[in-house]
Short mmCIF file of C-alpha atoms in Angstrom, two decimals:
data_model
loop_
_atom_site.label_atom_id
_atom_site.label_comp_id
_atom_site.label_asym_id
_atom_site.label_seq_id
_atom_site.Cartn_x
_atom_site.Cartn_y
_atom_site.Cartn_z
CA MET A 28 0.00 0.00 0.00
CA ALA A 29 2.97 2.29 -0.41
CA LYS A 30 1.17 4.32 -3.04
CA ILE A 31 -1.53 5.51 -0.67
CA ASN A 32 0.53 5.97 2.48
CA LEU A 33 0.48 9.70 3.22
CA ASP A 34 3.27 9.36 5.77
CA THR A 35 5.72 8.27 3.06
CA GLU A 36 4.24 9.98 -0.01
CA PRO A 37 7.00 12.40 -1.22
CA ARG A 38 4.61 14.62 -3.18
CA PHE A 39 2.38 15.02 -0.13
CA LYS A 40 5.40 15.90 2.00
CA ALA A 41 6.41 18.51 -0.58
CA MET A 42 2.92 20.04 -0.51
CA LEU A 43 3.02 20.43 3.27
CA LYS A 44 6.61 21.68 3.23
CA GLN A 45 5.45 24.88 1.54
CA PHE A 46 3.70 25.74 4.82
CA GLY A 47 6.76 24.87 6.90
CA PHE A 48 5.79 21.34 7.94
CA LYS A 49 8.37 18.59 8.25
CA LYS A 50 7.77 14.91 8.98
CA ARG A 51 8.52 13.93 12.57
CA SER A 52 7.58 10.47 13.74
CA TYR A 53 3.87 10.06 12.92
CA GLN A 54 3.11 13.76 12.42
CA PHE A 55 4.04 16.75 10.30
CA CYS A 56 5.26 19.60 12.51
CA ARG A 57 6.29 23.23 12.19
CA ASN A 58 7.25 26.12 14.47
CA TYR A 59 4.91 29.08 14.28
CA GLY A 60 4.74 32.04 16.66
CA ASP A 61 5.10 30.75 20.20
CA THR A 62 3.86 27.29 19.25
CA ILE A 63 4.80 23.98 17.76
CA GLN A 64 1.96 23.02 15.42
CA SER A 65 1.29 19.61 13.95
CA VAL A 66 -1.08 17.74 11.69
CA GLY A 67 -1.49 13.98 11.71
CA PHE A 68 -3.44 11.40 9.77
CA GLY A 69 -5.37 8.34 10.77
CA HIS A 70 -6.95 5.89 8.39
CA ALA A 71 -9.45 3.05 8.20
CA THR A 72 -10.33 0.56 5.49
CA ASN A 73 -14.04 0.33 6.31
CA GLY A 74 -13.87 -3.27 5.15
CA GLU A 75 -12.53 -2.45 1.67
CA LYS A 76 -9.35 -4.02 0.35
CA HIS A 77 -6.51 -1.81 -0.90
CA VAL A 78 -8.37 1.29 0.26
CA ARG A 79 -7.65 3.84 2.96
CA TYR A 80 -10.08 6.41 4.31
CA TYR A 81 -7.88 9.18 5.70
CA SER A 82 -8.89 11.64 8.41
CA CYS A 83 -6.83 14.57 9.65
CA SER A 84 -6.21 15.94 13.13
CA TYR A 85 -4.38 19.07 14.26
CA SER A 86 -2.69 20.09 17.50
CA PHE A 87 -0.46 22.81 18.91
CA GLU A 88 1.44 23.42 22.11
CA PHE A 89 3.60 26.08 23.70
CA PRO A 90 7.16 24.90 24.44
CA LYS A 91 7.51 27.43 27.27
CA VAL A 92 4.39 26.06 28.94
CA MET A 93 5.54 22.47 28.48
CA GLU A 94 8.95 23.30 29.91
CA ILE A 95 7.47 24.69 33.11
CA ALA A 96 5.01 21.81 33.32
CA LYS A 97 7.95 19.42 33.26
CA GLU A 98 9.61 21.34 36.10
CA ILE A 99 6.40 21.07 38.11
CA GLY A 100 6.05 17.36 37.40
CA ALA A 101 2.99 17.64 35.18
CA ILE A 102 2.48 16.09 31.75
CA PRO A 103 -0.15 18.15 29.90
CA TYR A 104 -1.22 17.42 26.36
CA GLY A 105 -1.53 19.88 23.51
CA THR A 106 -4.64 21.62 22.24
CA GLY A 107 -6.21 20.15 19.12
CA GLY A 108 -8.86 17.99 17.56
CA LEU A 109 -10.25 16.58 14.34
CA LEU A 110 -10.01 18.86 11.33
CA GLY A 111 -13.67 18.19 10.45
CA TYR A 112 -14.83 20.32 13.39
CA LEU A 113 -13.13 23.36 11.83
CA MET A 114 -14.64 22.78 8.38
CA PRO A 115 -18.07 24.00 7.24
CA GLN A 116 -19.51 20.50 7.83
CA ARG A 117 -18.74 20.78 11.55
CA SER A 118 -18.45 17.01 11.45
CA PRO A 119 -16.39 15.02 13.94
CA LEU A 120 -14.99 12.98 11.08
CA VAL A 121 -14.25 14.05 7.52
CA GLU A 122 -12.55 11.37 5.43
CA TRP A 123 -10.80 11.22 2.07
CA ARG A 124 -10.92 7.90 0.22
CA LEU A 125 -7.71 6.81 -1.46
CA SER A 126 -7.43 3.54 -3.38
CA GLU A 127 -4.68 1.65 -5.15
CA GLN A 128 -6.99 1.66 -8.14
CA ASP A 129 -7.13 5.47 -8.34
CA SER A 130 -5.82 7.11 -11.45
CA GLU A 131 -2.74 9.26 -10.96
CA GLU A 132 -4.75 12.38 -11.72
CA TYR A 133 -7.47 11.54 -9.22
CA TYR A 134 -4.95 10.51 -6.56
CA LEU A 135 -3.07 13.79 -6.84
CA SER A 136 -6.31 15.77 -6.76
CA MET A 137 -7.32 14.02 -3.53
CA ILE A 138 -4.09 14.67 -1.68
CA GLN A 139 -4.24 18.28 -2.90
CA GLU A 140 -7.75 18.47 -1.46
CA ILE A 141 -6.41 17.32 1.93
CA VAL A 142 -3.65 19.93 1.83
CA ASP A 143 -6.16 22.63 0.85
CA ALA A 144 -8.36 21.71 3.83
CA ILE A 145 -5.37 22.02 6.15
CA ARG A 146 -4.44 25.36 4.59
CA ASP A 147 -7.97 26.77 4.74
CA TYR A 148 -9.09 25.52 8.17
CA ALA A 149 -6.36 24.07 10.39
CA LEU A 150 -3.72 26.71 9.76
CA PRO A 151 -5.91 29.80 10.34
CA PHE A 152 -7.23 28.29 13.57
CA MET A 153 -3.80 27.38 14.95
CA GLU A 154 -2.29 30.66 13.82
CA ARG A 155 -5.07 32.61 15.53
CA TYR A 156 -4.04 31.13 18.88
CA SER A 157 -0.28 31.03 18.37
CA THR A 158 0.50 33.55 21.11
CA LEU A 159 -0.06 33.00 24.82
CA GLN A 160 -2.32 36.04 25.06
CA ALA A 161 -4.55 34.83 22.23
CA TYR A 162 -4.50 31.32 23.69
CA VAL A 163 -5.79 32.30 27.13
CA GLU A 164 -8.42 34.56 25.57
CA GLY A 165 -9.53 31.71 23.30
CA ALA A 166 -9.77 29.32 26.23
CA GLU A 167 -11.82 31.81 28.24
CA GLN A 168 -14.18 32.08 25.26
CA ASP A 169 -14.45 28.27 25.01
CA ALA A 170 -12.83 28.23 21.57
CA PHE A 171 -11.38 24.74 22.13
CA ARG A 172 -14.57 22.99 23.24
CA HIS A 173 -14.67 20.64 20.21
CA GLY A 174 -11.20 19.23 20.76
CA SER A 175 -8.64 18.28 23.37
CA PHE A 176 -7.78 21.00 25.84
CA ASP A 177 -5.70 20.51 28.98
CA ARG A 178 -6.61 22.84 31.83
CA GLN A 179 -3.17 22.39 33.36
CA CYS A 180 -1.75 24.66 30.66
CA MET A 181 -3.81 27.71 31.54
CA PRO A 182 -2.39 28.63 34.98
CA ILE A 183 1.11 28.31 33.53
CA ALA A 184 0.18 30.48 30.54
CA TYR A 185 -1.27 33.15 32.81
CA TYR A 186 1.85 33.08 34.96
CA LEU A 187 4.07 33.54 31.91
CA LEU A 188 1.95 36.55 31.00
CA GLY A 189 2.59 38.02 34.45
CA ASP A 190 -1.01 37.56 35.61
CA LEU A 191 -0.74 35.52 38.81
CA ASP A 192 -4.22 36.53 40.00
CA SER A 193 -5.86 35.05 36.90
CA SER A 194 -3.70 31.98 37.26
CA MET A 195 -4.98 31.32 40.79
CA ARG A 196 -8.54 32.19 39.82
CA TYR A 197 -8.48 29.71 36.98
CA ILE A 198 -7.26 26.96 39.30
CA GLU A 199 -10.06 27.56 41.79
CA GLU A 200 -12.70 27.70 39.06
CA THR A 201 -11.44 24.44 37.57
CA LEU A 202 -11.43 22.69 40.94
CA GLN A 203 -15.00 23.85 41.53
CA ARG A 204 -15.94 22.59 38.08
CA TYR A 205 -14.47 19.15 38.74
CA SER A 206 -15.73 18.92 42.33
CA ARG A 207 -19.41 18.79 41.37
CA GLY A 208 -20.63 15.39 42.41
CA ASN A 209 -17.22 14.51 43.81
CA SER A 210 -17.25 12.61 47.10
CA PRO A 211 -14.15 11.39 48.89
CA LYS A 212 -16.15 9.21 51.30
CA GLY A 213 -16.54 6.09 49.16
CA ILE A 214 -18.64 3.61 51.15
CA GLU A 215 -20.25 4.83 54.35
CA VAL A 216 -21.84 2.48 56.89
CA ILE A 217 -24.41 3.89 59.30
CA LYS A 218 -25.25 1.65 62.27
CA THR A 219 -27.89 2.12 64.93
CA ALA A 220 -29.50 -0.25 67.43
CA GLU A 221 -32.37 -0.86 65.01
CA PHE A 222 -30.68 -1.12 61.59
CA GLU A 223 -27.54 -0.96 59.53
CA GLU A 224 -27.42 1.08 56.32
CA VAL A 225 -24.71 1.01 53.71
CA ILE A 226 -24.44 4.17 51.60
CA ILE A 227 -22.32 3.99 48.46
CA HIS A 228 -21.05 7.43 47.49
CA PRO A 229 -19.74 8.17 44.00
CA GLU A 230 -16.05 7.51 43.49
CA PRO A 231 -13.87 10.63 43.59
CA ASP A 232 -13.77 12.35 40.21
CA ILE A 233 -10.38 11.46 38.73
CA ASN A 234 -10.25 14.86 37.01
CA TYR A 235 -10.66 16.54 40.39
CA VAL A 236 -8.02 14.36 42.04
CA ASN A 237 -5.48 14.92 39.27
CA TYR A 238 -6.10 18.66 39.01
CA LEU A 239 -5.85 19.08 42.77
CA ASP A 240 -2.48 17.35 42.65
CA PHE A 241 -1.36 19.61 39.81
CA SER A 242 -2.61 22.76 41.59
CA GLU A 243 -0.65 21.95 44.74
CA LYS A 244 2.53 21.33 42.76
CA PHE A 245 2.00 24.48 40.73
CA LYS A 246 1.46 26.65 43.82
CA GLN A 247 4.64 25.28 45.38
CA TRP A 248 6.53 26.03 42.17
CA VAL A 249 5.15 29.58 42.03
CA GLU A 250 6.12 30.15 45.65
CA GLN A 251 9.68 29.10 44.87
CA GLN A 252 9.79 31.39 41.84
CA GLU A 253 8.51 34.36 43.82
CA LYS A 254 11.04 33.73 46.59
CA SER A 255 13.80 33.62 44.00
CA LYS A 256 12.72 37.04 42.67
CA VAL A 257 12.88 38.52 46.17
CA THR A 258 16.32 37.01 46.78
CA ILE A 259 17.66 38.41 43.50
CA LYS A 260 16.42 41.91 44.39
#
């Protein structure tokens, strides 16, 4: 299936190179603004032989944010999602069918169509949020609701922008968001002389537990940074 493998197709690589993308592992990546941006491709056969239905995803991250996250001991993921959500269809999955039986003309037109979709929809979206200021504003406006978005990145981004108050506010709002329905009690047994009742509480929300752990580490890190500033002065 070498003919329809986008990861190894030299003409496809050349098309993406014009926008600054280079092949790295299973993605095509480029540096833009304050971000590292990438596009990747998944495929399915849908039961057809010698056929691949390709879908495209996009993602971007801020190296400065990731660097601090590593210092803190956190492992956040980038912001991104399926390209279809950015297209007029607003579909979770837009696919392009490539077959070994395609004519050369049709095959080239299809991979050009994929590149055009990336150019027209993925790039403008990622470029719009390629600065930390635009990123935090986009997150506050829920611009990333249709894709992956890690709330660990936001306090760090605010801190890098010199806005510690917003950083702490965001942490508290996120903890409140995750704490709804959260109960650390587990199983509770109530006994009296007349009866015994077993109450099963919901398990702690894993998002709450993980974000609480992150928030404590982040606050400790911030405290160390602020002490360092005072010492330097």
